[in-house]
Short mmCIF file of C-alpha atoms in Angstrom, two decimals:
data_model
loop_
_atom_site.label_atom_id
_atom_site.label_comp_id
_atom_site.label_asym_id
_atom_site.label_seq_id
_atom_site.Cartn_x
_atom_site.Cartn_y
_atom_site.Cartn_z
CA MET O 1 0.00 0.00 0.00
CA ALA O 2 2.86 2.41 0.77
CA VAL O 3 4.26 1.94 -2.74
CA PHE O 4 0.91 2.80 -4.33
CA ARG O 5 0.51 5.82 -2.04
CA GLU O 6 3.95 7.15 -2.97
CA PHE O 7 3.26 6.55 -6.68
CA SER O 8 -0.11 8.30 -6.42
CA LEU O 9 1.33 11.35 -4.67
CA ARG O 10 4.08 11.69 -7.26
CA LEU O 11 1.60 11.25 -10.11
CA ILE O 12 -0.72 13.93 -8.72
CA ALA O 13 2.21 16.32 -8.26
CA ALA O 14 3.53 15.74 -11.79
CA PHE O 15 0.28 15.57 -13.77
CA PRO O 16 -0.89 19.00 -14.98
CA HIS O 17 -4.62 18.13 -15.02
CA LYS O 18 -7.19 17.18 -12.41
CA ILE O 19 -7.37 13.39 -12.09
CA HIS O 20 -11.01 12.31 -12.24
CA THR O 21 -10.86 8.51 -12.33
CA VAL O 22 -8.19 5.90 -11.73
CA VAL O 23 -8.96 2.45 -13.13
CA THR O 24 -6.99 -0.21 -11.30
CA ASP O 25 -8.53 -3.52 -12.32
CA ASN O 26 -10.31 -5.25 -15.17
CA GLY O 27 -12.26 -7.53 -12.84
CA THR O 28 -15.78 -8.36 -13.97
CA GLN O 29 -17.18 -6.60 -10.91
CA PHE O 30 -15.92 -3.35 -12.45
CA ILE O 31 -16.46 -3.83 -16.17
CA THR O 32 -19.54 -6.07 -16.46
CA PRO O 33 -22.64 -4.40 -15.01
CA SER O 34 -24.68 -7.61 -15.17
CA ALA O 35 -22.01 -9.73 -13.42
CA SER O 36 -22.82 -11.31 -10.10
CA GLY O 37 -21.45 -9.05 -7.38
CA SER O 38 -21.11 -6.09 -9.73
CA THR O 39 -20.27 -2.86 -7.94
CA THR O 40 -21.12 -0.73 -10.96
CA PRO O 41 -24.32 0.82 -9.49
CA LEU O 42 -22.53 1.68 -6.22
CA VAL O 43 -19.57 3.19 -8.07
CA LYS O 44 -21.88 5.29 -10.29
CA GLU O 45 -23.78 6.47 -7.20
CA ALA O 46 -20.56 7.44 -5.38
CA ILE O 47 -19.26 9.34 -8.41
CA ALA O 48 -22.57 11.16 -8.85
CA SER O 49 -22.58 12.30 -5.22
CA GLY O 50 -18.88 13.27 -5.24
CA GLU O 51 -18.16 10.65 -2.57
CA MET O 52 -14.73 9.09 -2.14
CA PHE O 53 -14.85 5.31 -2.38
CA GLN O 54 -12.62 2.25 -2.48
CA ALA O 55 -13.39 -0.84 -4.50
#
């Protein structure tokens, strides 16, 4: 986790634009809305409300 945190902080500092979305996995729970256990509706709801979330 510390490695990802350090990478993220350096990326944010170096990238000249606001980062809106970071895609970290191609698991079916993220890319297939009809998949069993899909988190797609929860992710869309969190994004719409401006809420921070972890998947």
